[in-house]
Amino acid sequence: MPLLGVMSFVVSVLLLLAITAMPAMGQQESELPAIDDGSSILLPRDFSAVDYYLITVDVGDKVWDNFGHTALRVVDRESNTDLVFNWGLFDASGGSVAFASDFFRGILNYQLGVSPPSWEFNRYVAQERTVWQDRLNLTNEQKARLYRRLAWNLRDENIVYSYQYFFDNCTTRVRDYLNEALGGSLAQRNRALTSSTFRDEVSDHYQSVPIVQFGLDVLMNSRIDRRMSQWEELFLPARLRQELLETPSDVSENGQRLNLLSEDALVAEFPSPQPPYNIYNRIAAALLLPLIFLMFHLRHIPMQSFSAQKGFVLSSPALTYRVLGAVTTLVSLASGFFGLVMAIAWRESGHLDLHHNVNLLVFWPSDILGAIFGIQWLIFGRPTVLGTAMKGVVSFYIGIHVLAVLVYFVLAATGLSEQVVASVALYVVCPLLLLAALVSITGFKAERRIRFN
């Protein structure tokens, strides 16, 4: 069942936390640091012999490449140099544990790398990702501005930057540098709001990795639920390329004004990864089918005797309680895991979009303890016998948990919460309420006490 994928999600969760790193929202055009001693930068003698190319790489099917990639190719025919500038490099030489810890805490040090085009292109061909190359039509003055910025970025003190997935990444670096070269006209063209939110883009781009799509939808809070501006939307490599294809340049050819991009070339072509299935449909089906099966085996015990107590049990207990145990164990582990990640991230992580998450009303860290009872039902195929005090504790826990879920539904239905939770509420929480009801009325049996006077 798809919920088994949640366990594999543990392995990549720290990487996923990095994906959701976001600074304060609401910014528009990025302010680039001033180039203090630009006059000391050696420039080519003739910028007519310098060409810039936008390199756009299609999305992949891994956690780290589902948004695509952008790089900048610089060709100087006079000096016979040809290099690709890539802002997507990071250093993991300290070991995976240290790297994951830094990711979790929000320390994301990426850097600019420069390599020959053949090396860069071969890497994406090996990953079976489509690569586009488009010539940038810039005036010599604009080329000089961009050249100075690239030279500034190559200095030791500037080569490393604090990566922020939506606002400072490989694509936004190219966007911002081009905007500077164009005198700010690119930002001026893209100030309107779009109809999309950051959550929309995350969900759309992770359809090919459904369990990651679901995990991010749960872990991210309301900070990603506002509409993006057109400028912010240009963090997407494909969207930046499309915008530049439609933006007029200051360069004319044969009396006709060119757009910023021309001479498009397909360096490599592969099919884009396709979404295998709708994760929410699969989760709902995986929960509802066994629960409906258990509902048909629900049996009421009408009378009290030495062998039975009033209440409900499941018929065919050897089978049905094992089914209940399997579902409860998986759900408890998944819910506890998500709750634990959200709780720790709220306290320890520098990623503000992982704080104050309304999904904590549904997924509690303590839910992981429910796996203890689930394993018992799975092994023994019968209800768990509890003393009066312990049964009261369990009943109270389930009761306040259901109450919290009802508050969650009110927030979702009324829009009092800015966080978008409709999919989680409809496809996940509704089946969980049914599971809670079944567990509450069939999972436990009070210890019998017989008094003789």
CSV table of C-alpha atoms in Angstrom, one decimal:
chain,number,residue,atom,x,y,z
A,1,MET,CA,0.0,0.0,0.0
A,2,PRO,CA,1.2,3.6,-0.7
A,3,LEU,CA,1.6,4.3,3.0
A,4,LEU,CA,4.6,2.0,3.0
A,5,GLY,CA,6.4,4.7,1.1
A,6,VAL,CA,6.3,6.9,4.1
A,7,MET,CA,8.9,4.8,5.7
A,8,SER,CA,11.3,5.4,2.8
A,9,PHE,CA,10.5,9.1,3.1
A,10,VAL,CA,12.5,9.1,6.4
A,11,VAL,CA,15.6,8.6,4.4
A,12,SER,CA,15.1,11.8,2.3
A,13,VAL,CA,13.3,14.0,4.8
A,14,LEU,CA,16.3,16.2,5.7
A,15,LEU,CA,16.9,16.9,2.0
A,16,LEU,CA,13.2,17.8,1.6
A,17,LEU,CA,13.5,20.3,4.5
A,18,ALA,CA,16.1,22.1,2.5
A,19,ILE,CA,13.9,22.2,-0.5
A,20,THR,CA,11.3,24.2,1.5
A,21,ALA,CA,13.8,26.8,2.7
A,22,MET,CA,12.3,30.2,2.2
A,23,PRO,CA,13.2,33.7,3.5
A,24,ALA,CA,10.7,36.4,4.3
A,25,MET,CA,8.0,36.6,1.7
A,26,GLY,CA,6.8,39.6,-0.2
A,27,GLN,CA,10.1,40.7,-1.9
A,28,GLN,CA,10.2,41.8,-5.5
A,29,GLU,CA,13.4,42.7,-7.3
A,30,SER,CA,16.5,41.4,-5.6
A,31,GLU,CA,19.1,44.0,-4.7
A,32,LEU,CA,22.5,42.9,-5.8
A,33,PRO,CA,25.6,43.9,-3.8
A,34,ALA,CA,27.6,46.7,-5.4
A,35,ILE,CA,30.8,45.9,-7.3
A,36,ASP,CA,33.2,48.0,-5.3
A,37,ASP,CA,36.2,48.0,-7.5
A,38,GLY,CA,34.7,47.2,-10.9
A,39,SER,CA,37.4,49.2,-12.7
A,40,SER,CA,40.0,46.6,-11.6
A,41,ILE,CA,38.1,43.8,-13.5
A,42,LEU,CA,39.8,43.0,-16.8
A,43,LEU,CA,37.3,43.1,-19.7
A,44,PRO,CA,37.5,41.7,-23.2
A,45,ARG,CA,38.7,44.2,-25.7
A,46,ASP,CA,35.7,43.6,-28.1
A,47,PHE,CA,32.4,42.5,-26.7
A,48,SER,CA,31.2,41.9,-30.2
A,49,ALA,CA,33.2,38.7,-30.0
A,50,VAL,CA,31.5,37.7,-26.7
A,51,ASP,CA,28.3,35.7,-26.7
A,52,TYR,CA,26.1,34.6,-23.9
A,53,TYR,CA,23.8,31.6,-24.0
A,54,LEU,CA,21.0,30.6,-21.6
A,55,ILE,CA,21.2,26.9,-20.7
A,56,THR,CA,17.9,25.4,-19.5
A,57,VAL,CA,17.7,21.8,-18.2
A,58,ASP,CA,14.4,20.0,-18.0
A,59,VAL,CA,13.1,18.5,-14.7
A,60,GLY,CA,14.3,15.1,-13.5
A,61,ASP,CA,12.7,12.4,-11.4
A,62,LYS,CA,14.9,12.8,-8.3
A,63,VAL,CA,14.1,14.9,-5.2
A,64,TRP,CA,16.8,17.5,-6.0
A,65,ASP,CA,16.1,18.0,-9.8
A,66,ASN,CA,12.3,18.2,-10.0
A,67,PHE,CA,12.3,21.9,-10.8
A,68,GLY,CA,14.9,21.8,-13.5
A,69,HIS,CA,18.1,23.8,-13.8
A,70,THR,CA,19.5,27.0,-15.3
A,71,ALA,CA,23.1,27.9,-16.2
A,72,LEU,CA,24.8,30.6,-18.3
A,73,ARG,CA,27.3,29.8,-21.1
A,74,VAL,CA,29.9,32.5,-22.0
A,75,VAL,CA,31.8,32.3,-25.3
A,76,ASP,CA,34.7,34.7,-26.1
A,77,ARG,CA,35.8,34.0,-29.6
A,78,GLU,CA,38.7,36.4,-29.4
A,79,SER,CA,40.4,34.6,-26.4
A,80,ASN,CA,39.0,31.2,-27.5
A,81,THR,CA,37.3,30.5,-24.2
A,82,ASP,CA,34.0,28.7,-23.7
A,83,LEU,CA,32.7,28.2,-20.2
A,84,VAL,CA,29.4,27.3,-18.4
A,85,PHE,CA,28.6,29.2,-15.2
A,86,ASN,CA,26.6,26.9,-12.8
A,87,TRP,CA,25.2,28.1,-9.5
A,88,GLY,CA,24.0,24.6,-8.3
A,89,LEU,CA,27.1,23.2,-6.6
A,90,PHE,CA,27.4,22.4,-3.0
A,91,ASP,CA,30.1,20.8,-0.8
A,92,ALA,CA,29.3,17.5,1.0
A,93,SER,CA,32.9,16.6,1.8
A,94,GLY,CA,32.2,16.9,5.5
A,95,GLY,CA,30.1,13.8,5.3
A,96,SER,CA,26.4,13.1,4.9
A,97,VAL,CA,25.5,13.5,8.6
A,98,ALA,CA,27.1,17.0,8.8
A,99,PHE,CA,25.5,18.0,5.5
A,100,ALA,CA,22.0,16.8,6.5
A,101,SER,CA,22.4,18.6,9.8
A,102,ASP,CA,23.3,21.8,8.1
A,103,PHE,CA,20.3,21.4,5.7
A,104,PHE,CA,18.0,20.9,8.6
A,105,ARG,CA,19.2,24.0,10.5
A,106,GLY,CA,18.9,26.1,7.3
A,107,ILE,CA,22.7,26.4,6.5
A,108,LEU,CA,22.6,25.9,2.8
A,109,ASN,CA,26.0,27.0,1.3
A,110,TYR,CA,25.9,26.6,-2.4
A,111,GLN,CA,28.5,28.0,-4.8
A,112,LEU,CA,29.2,29.0,-8.4
A,113,GLY,CA,31.1,26.5,-10.5
A,114,VAL,CA,32.7,27.0,-13.9
A,115,SER,CA,33.2,24.1,-16.4
A,116,PRO,CA,33.5,23.3,-20.1
A,117,PRO,CA,30.2,22.9,-21.9
A,118,SER,CA,31.0,19.3,-22.9
A,119,TRP,CA,31.4,18.3,-19.2
A,120,GLU,CA,28.2,20.1,-18.2
A,121,PHE,CA,26.1,18.7,-21.1
A,122,ASN,CA,27.3,15.2,-20.6
A,123,ARG,CA,26.1,15.2,-17.0
A,124,TYR,CA,22.6,16.0,-18.0
A,125,VAL,CA,22.6,13.5,-20.9
A,126,ALA,CA,23.6,10.8,-18.4
A,127,GLN,CA,20.6,11.8,-16.3
A,128,GLU,CA,18.4,11.7,-19.5
A,129,ARG,CA,17.2,15.3,-19.1
A,130,THR,CA,16.4,17.6,-22.0
A,131,VAL,CA,18.8,20.5,-22.5
A,132,TRP,CA,18.0,23.7,-24.4
A,133,GLN,CA,20.5,26.4,-25.4
A,134,ASP,CA,19.4,29.9,-26.5
A,135,ARG,CA,21.5,32.9,-27.5
A,136,LEU,CA,21.1,36.0,-25.5
A,137,ASN,CA,20.7,39.2,-27.6
A,138,LEU,CA,22.5,41.9,-25.6
A,139,THR,CA,24.2,45.1,-26.5
A,140,ASN,CA,27.9,45.5,-25.9
A,141,GLU,CA,27.2,47.7,-22.9
A,142,GLN,CA,24.8,45.1,-21.4
A,143,LYS,CA,27.3,42.3,-22.1
A,144,ALA,CA,30.0,44.3,-20.2
A,145,ARG,CA,27.7,44.7,-17.2
A,146,LEU,CA,27.0,41.0,-17.1
A,147,TYR,CA,30.7,40.2,-17.5
A,148,ARG,CA,31.6,42.4,-14.5
A,149,ARG,CA,29.0,40.7,-12.4
A,150,LEU,CA,30.2,37.2,-13.3
A,151,ALA,CA,33.8,38.2,-12.6
A,152,TRP,CA,32.7,39.7,-9.2
A,153,ASN,CA,30.9,36.4,-8.4
A,154,LEU,CA,34.1,34.4,-9.1
A,155,ARG,CA,36.0,36.1,-6.4
A,156,ASP,CA,36.8,34.0,-3.4
A,157,GLU,CA,34.6,36.1,-1.0
A,158,ASN,CA,31.6,35.9,-3.4
A,159,ILE,CA,31.7,32.4,-4.9
A,160,VAL,CA,29.6,30.9,-2.0
A,161,TYR,CA,26.1,32.0,-1.3
A,162,SER,CA,23.2,31.2,1.0
A,163,TYR,CA,20.9,29.0,-1.1
A,164,GLN,CA,17.2,29.7,-0.8
A,165,TYR,CA,15.1,27.4,-3.0
A,166,PHE,CA,12.5,29.9,-4.2
A,167,PHE,CA,14.4,33.2,-3.9
A,168,ASP,CA,18.2,32.6,-4.4
A,169,ASN,CA,19.1,29.6,-6.6
A,170,CYS,CA,20.7,28.7,-9.9
A,171,THR,CA,17.8,30.2,-11.8
A,172,THR,CA,17.3,33.4,-9.8
A,173,ARG,CA,21.0,34.2,-10.0
A,174,VAL,CA,20.8,34.2,-13.8
A,175,ARG,CA,17.5,36.2,-13.6
A,176,ASP,CA,18.9,38.8,-11.3
A,177,TYR,CA,22.2,39.2,-13.2
A,178,LEU,CA,20.3,39.6,-16.5
A,179,ASN,CA,18.0,42.1,-14.9
A,180,GLU,CA,20.9,44.1,-13.7
A,181,ALA,CA,22.5,44.0,-17.2
A,182,LEU,CA,19.2,45.2,-18.7
A,183,GLY,CA,18.9,48.1,-16.3
A,184,GLY,CA,16.0,46.6,-14.3
A,185,SER,CA,13.6,46.3,-17.3
A,186,LEU,CA,13.1,42.5,-16.7
A,187,ALA,CA,11.7,43.1,-13.2
A,188,GLN,CA,9.6,46.0,-14.4
A,189,ARG,CA,7.8,43.7,-16.9
A,190,ASN,CA,7.0,41.1,-14.2
A,191,ARG,CA,5.4,42.9,-11.3
A,192,ALA,CA,1.8,41.6,-11.6
A,193,LEU,CA,0.5,38.7,-9.5
A,194,THR,CA,0.0,35.3,-11.0
A,195,SER,CA,-2.8,32.8,-10.3
A,196,SER,CA,-0.4,30.3,-8.8
A,197,THR,CA,1.0,29.8,-5.3
A,198,PHE,CA,4.3,28.3,-4.3
A,199,ARG,CA,2.4,25.2,-3.1
A,200,ASP,CA,0.9,24.8,-6.5
A,201,GLU,CA,4.3,24.7,-8.1
A,202,VAL,CA,5.7,22.3,-5.5
A,203,SER,CA,2.8,20.0,-5.9
A,204,ASP,CA,2.9,20.2,-9.7
A,205,HIS,CA,6.7,19.6,-10.0
A,206,TYR,CA,6.7,16.6,-7.6
A,207,GLN,CA,3.9,14.6,-9.2
A,208,SER,CA,6.6,12.3,-10.6
A,209,VAL,CA,7.7,11.5,-7.0
A,210,PRO,CA,4.3,11.2,-5.3
A,211,ILE,CA,5.4,10.3,-1.8
A,212,VAL,CA,7.6,13.4,-1.8
A,213,GLN,CA,4.7,15.5,-3.1
A,214,PHE,CA,2.5,14.3,-0.3
A,215,GLY,CA,5.2,14.8,2.4
A,216,LEU,CA,5.9,18.3,1.3
A,217,ASP,CA,2.2,19.1,1.2
A,218,VAL,CA,2.0,18.1,4.9
A,219,LEU,CA,5.2,19.6,6.1
A,220,MET,CA,4.9,23.1,4.6
A,221,ASN,CA,2.8,25.8,6.3
A,222,SER,CA,0.8,28.8,5.1
A,223,ARG,CA,3.9,30.8,4.0
A,224,ILE,CA,3.8,29.0,0.6
A,225,ASP,CA,0.1,29.6,0.1
A,226,ARG,CA,0.1,33.2,-1.2
A,227,ARG,CA,0.0,34.0,-4.9
A,228,MET,CA,3.4,34.6,-6.5
A,229,SER,CA,4.3,37.6,-8.5
A,230,GLN,CA,5.5,37.1,-12.1
A,231,TRP,CA,9.0,38.0,-10.9
A,232,GLU,CA,8.9,35.4,-8.2
A,233,GLU,CA,7.6,32.8,-10.6
A,234,LEU,CA,10.8,33.2,-12.6
A,235,PHE,CA,12.6,31.0,-10.1
A,236,LEU,CA,11.3,28.2,-12.4
A,237,PRO,CA,13.9,27.5,-15.2
A,238,ALA,CA,11.2,26.7,-17.8
A,239,ARG,CA,9.3,29.9,-16.9
A,240,LEU,CA,12.4,32.1,-17.1
A,241,ARG,CA,13.2,30.7,-20.5
A,242,GLN,CA,9.6,31.3,-21.7
A,243,GLU,CA,9.7,34.9,-20.4
A,244,LEU,CA,13.0,35.7,-22.1
A,245,LEU,CA,11.7,34.2,-25.4
A,246,GLU,CA,8.9,36.8,-25.3
A,247,THR,CA,10.9,39.8,-24.0
A,248,PRO,CA,12.1,42.3,-26.6
A,249,SER,CA,15.8,43.1,-26.6
A,250,ASP,CA,17.7,46.3,-27.4
A,251,VAL,CA,19.3,44.6,-30.4
A,252,SER,CA,18.1,44.9,-33.9
A,253,GLU,CA,19.0,42.7,-36.9
A,254,ASN,CA,18.1,43.7,-40.5
A,255,GLY,CA,16.1,46.6,-39.1
A,256,GLN,CA,14.0,44.2,-36.9
A,257,ARG,CA,14.1,44.2,-33.2
A,258,LEU,CA,15.0,40.8,-31.7
A,259,ASN,CA,13.7,39.2,-28.6
A,260,LEU,CA,16.1,38.5,-25.8
A,261,LEU,CA,16.5,34.8,-26.8
A,262,SER,CA,17.1,33.5,-30.3
A,263,GLU,CA,19.0,30.7,-32.1
A,264,ASP,CA,17.4,28.1,-29.9
A,265,ALA,CA,19.1,24.7,-30.0
A,266,LEU,CA,18.1,21.4,-28.6
A,267,VAL,CA,21.4,20.0,-27.1
A,268,ALA,CA,19.7,16.8,-25.8
A,269,GLU,CA,16.2,15.5,-25.9
A,270,PHE,CA,14.5,13.0,-23.5
A,271,PRO,CA,10.9,12.5,-22.4
A,272,SER,CA,9.9,14.4,-19.2
A,273,PRO,CA,9.1,12.2,-16.2
A,274,GLN,CA,5.4,11.5,-16.0
A,275,PRO,CA,3.4,11.3,-12.8
A,276,PRO,CA,2.7,7.6,-12.1
A,277,TYR,CA,-0.5,8.2,-10.1
A,278,ASN,CA,-2.4,10.5,-7.9
A,279,ILE,CA,-0.9,10.1,-4.4
A,280,TYR,CA,-4.1,11.3,-2.6
A,281,ASN,CA,-6.3,8.8,-4.4
A,282,ARG,CA,-3.9,6.0,-3.5
A,283,ILE,CA,-3.7,7.0,0.2
A,284,ALA,CA,-7.5,7.3,0.5
A,285,ALA,CA,-8.0,3.9,-1.2
A,286,ALA,CA,-5.3,2.2,0.9
A,287,LEU,CA,-7.1,3.5,4.0
A,288,LEU,CA,-10.7,3.1,3.1
A,289,LEU,CA,-10.7,-0.4,1.5
A,290,PRO,CA,-9.5,-2.2,4.7
A,291,LEU,CA,-11.7,0.0,6.9
A,292,ILE,CA,-14.8,-0.7,4.8
A,293,PHE,CA,-13.9,-4.4,5.1
A,294,LEU,CA,-13.7,-4.1,8.8
A,295,MET,CA,-17.0,-2.2,9.0
A,296,PHE,CA,-18.8,-5.2,7.4
A,297,HIS,CA,-17.3,-7.4,10.2
A,298,LEU,CA,-18.4,-5.1,13.0
A,299,ARG,CA,-20.6,-7.0,15.5
A,300,HIS,CA,-22.6,-5.8,18.5
A,301,ILE,CA,-22.6,-7.8,21.7
A,302,PRO,CA,-26.0,-7.1,23.3
A,303,MET,CA,-25.6,-8.9,26.7
A,304,GLN,CA,-23.1,-9.1,29.5
A,305,SER,CA,-21.9,-12.4,30.7
A,306,PHE,CA,-18.7,-14.0,32.1
A,307,SER,CA,-17.4,-14.6,28.6
A,308,ALA,CA,-18.4,-11.3,26.9
A,309,GLN,CA,-19.0,-7.6,27.6
A,310,LYS,CA,-21.4,-5.2,26.1
A,311,GLY,CA,-20.1,-3.3,23.1
A,312,PHE,CA,-18.6,-4.0,19.7
A,313,VAL,CA,-16.1,-6.5,18.4
A,314,LEU,CA,-14.9,-7.7,15.0
A,315,SER,CA,-16.1,-11.0,13.7
A,316,SER,CA,-13.5,-13.4,12.3
A,317,PRO,CA,-11.1,-11.9,14.8
A,318,ALA,CA,-8.0,-13.9,13.6
A,319,LEU,CA,-8.3,-12.1,10.3
A,320,THR,CA,-10.0,-8.8,11.1
A,321,TYR,CA,-7.9,-7.8,14.1
A,322,ARG,CA,-4.8,-8.5,12.1
A,323,VAL,CA,-6.1,-6.2,9.3
A,324,LEU,CA,-6.9,-3.5,12.0
A,325,GLY,CA,-3.4,-4.0,13.4
A,326,ALA,CA,-1.6,-3.6,10.1
A,327,VAL,CA,-3.5,-0.4,9.2
A,328,THR,CA,-3.1,1.0,12.7
A,329,THR,CA,0.6,0.3,12.8
A,330,LEU,CA,1.3,1.9,9.5
A,331,VAL,CA,-0.9,5.0,10.2
A,332,SER,CA,0.6,5.4,13.7
A,333,LEU,CA,4.2,5.3,12.5
A,334,ALA,CA,3.4,7.7,9.6
A,335,SER,CA,1.4,10.2,11.7
A,336,GLY,CA,4.0,10.1,14.5
A,337,PHE,CA,6.8,10.6,12.1
A,338,PHE,CA,5.2,13.6,10.4
A,339,GLY,CA,4.2,15.1,13.8
A,340,LEU,CA,7.8,14.6,15.1
A,341,VAL,CA,9.4,16.3,12.1
A,342,MET,CA,7.0,19.3,12.3
A,343,ALA,CA,7.5,19.7,16.1
A,344,ILE,CA,11.3,19.5,15.9
A,345,ALA,CA,11.5,21.7,12.9
A,346,TRP,CA,9.3,24.3,14.5
A,347,ARG,CA,11.7,24.5,17.4
A,348,GLU,CA,15.1,23.8,15.8
A,349,SER,CA,15.0,24.5,12.1
A,350,GLY,CA,15.8,27.8,10.4
A,351,HIS,CA,13.2,27.1,7.7
A,352,LEU,CA,10.3,29.4,8.7
A,353,ASP,CA,7.9,27.6,6.4
A,354,LEU,CA,8.2,24.5,8.6
A,355,HIS,CA,6.9,26.4,11.7
A,356,HIS,CA,3.4,26.9,13.1
A,357,ASN,CA,1.9,24.2,10.8
A,358,VAL,CA,-1.8,23.6,11.2
A,359,ASN,CA,-1.3,19.9,10.3
A,360,LEU,CA,0.0,19.4,13.8
A,361,LEU,CA,-3.6,19.3,14.8
A,362,VAL,CA,-3.8,16.0,12.9
A,363,PHE,CA,-0.3,14.5,13.1
A,364,TRP,CA,0.9,14.2,16.7
A,365,PRO,CA,4.4,13.0,17.6
A,366,SER,CA,2.8,10.8,20.3
A,367,ASP,CA,0.8,8.9,17.7
A,368,ILE,CA,3.8,6.7,17.1
A,369,LEU,CA,2.8,4.9,20.4
A,370,GLY,CA,-0.3,3.6,18.7
A,371,ALA,CA,1.9,1.2,16.9
A,372,ILE,CA,2.3,-0.7,20.2
A,373,PHE,CA,-1.4,-1.6,20.1
A,374,GLY,CA,-1.4,-2.2,16.3
A,375,ILE,CA,1.4,-4.7,16.6
A,376,GLN,CA,-0.5,-6.5,19.4
A,377,TRP,CA,-3.6,-6.9,17.2
A,378,LEU,CA,-1.4,-7.9,14.3
A,379,ILE,CA,0.3,-10.7,16.3
A,380,PHE,CA,-2.5,-12.0,18.5
A,381,GLY,CA,-5.6,-11.3,16.4
A,382,ARG,CA,-7.8,-10.1,19.2
A,383,PRO,CA,-8.6,-7.0,21.2
A,384,THR,CA,-6.2,-5.7,23.8
A,385,VAL,CA,-7.3,-6.1,27.4
A,386,LEU,CA,-6.8,-3.0,29.4
A,387,GLY,CA,-7.3,-2.1,33.1
A,388,THR,CA,-9.9,0.5,33.9
A,389,ALA,CA,-7.4,3.4,34.4
A,390,MET,CA,-5.4,2.6,31.2
A,391,LYS,CA,-8.6,2.2,29.1
A,392,GLY,CA,-9.7,5.6,30.4
A,393,VAL,CA,-6.3,7.1,29.3
A,394,VAL,CA,-6.6,5.6,25.8
A,395,SER,CA,-10.2,6.8,25.4
A,396,PHE,CA,-9.3,10.3,26.6
A,397,TYR,CA,-6.3,10.4,24.1
A,398,ILE,CA,-8.5,9.3,21.2
A,399,GLY,CA,-11.2,11.7,22.2
A,400,ILE,CA,-9.0,14.9,22.4
A,401,HIS,CA,-7.3,13.8,19.2
A,402,VAL,CA,-10.7,13.6,17.4
A,403,LEU,CA,-11.6,17.0,18.9
A,404,ALA,CA,-8.4,18.5,17.5
A,405,VAL,CA,-9.2,17.0,14.1
A,406,LEU,CA,-12.7,18.5,14.2
A,407,VAL,CA,-11.1,21.9,14.9
A,408,TYR,CA,-8.9,21.3,11.9
A,409,PHE,CA,-11.9,20.7,9.7
A,410,VAL,CA,-13.5,23.9,10.9
A,411,LEU,CA,-10.3,25.8,10.1
A,412,ALA,CA,-10.2,24.2,6.6
A,413,ALA,CA,-13.9,24.8,5.9
A,414,THR,CA,-14.1,28.4,7.1
A,415,GLY,CA,-10.8,29.6,5.7
A,416,LEU,CA,-9.8,30.8,9.2
A,417,SER,CA,-6.4,29.2,8.5
A,418,GLU,CA,-4.4,30.6,5.6
A,419,GLN,CA,-2.8,27.2,5.1
A,420,VAL,CA,-4.2,25.2,2.3
A,421,VAL,CA,-5.2,21.8,3.7
A,422,ALA,CA,-8.2,20.7,1.6
A,423,SER,CA,-6.5,17.6,0.1
A,424,VAL,CA,-5.1,16.4,3.4
A,425,ALA,CA,-8.5,17.0,5.1
A,426,LEU,CA,-10.6,15.2,2.4
A,427,TYR,CA,-8.4,12.3,1.4
A,428,VAL,CA,-6.5,11.5,4.5
A,429,VAL,CA,-8.2,12.9,7.6
A,430,CYS,CA,-11.7,11.6,6.8
A,431,PRO,CA,-10.4,7.9,6.6
A,432,LEU,CA,-8.4,8.5,9.8
A,433,LEU,CA,-11.6,9.5,11.7
A,434,LEU,CA,-13.2,6.2,10.6
A,435,LEU,CA,-10.1,4.4,11.8
A,436,ALA,CA,-10.2,6.2,15.2
A,437,ALA,CA,-13.8,5.2,15.6
A,438,LEU,CA,-13.1,1.5,14.8
A,439,VAL,CA,-10.1,1.4,17.1
A,440,SER,CA,-12.0,3.1,19.9
A,441,ILE,CA,-15.0,0.7,19.9
A,442,THR,CA,-13.4,-2.6,18.9
A,443,GLY,CA,-9.7,-2.4,19.8
A,444,PHE,CA,-9.8,-2.6,23.5
A,445,LYS,CA,-11.6,-4.7,26.1
A,446,ALA,CA,-11.9,-3.8,29.7
A,447,GLU,CA,-10.3,-6.2,32.3
A,448,ARG,CA,-13.1,-8.2,34.0
A,449,ARG,CA,-13.3,-8.0,37.7
A,450,ILE,CA,-15.6,-10.5,39.5
A,451,ARG,CA,-16.6,-9.7,43.0
A,452,PHE,CA,-17.9,-12.4,45.4
A,453,ASN,CA,-19.8,-11.2,48.4
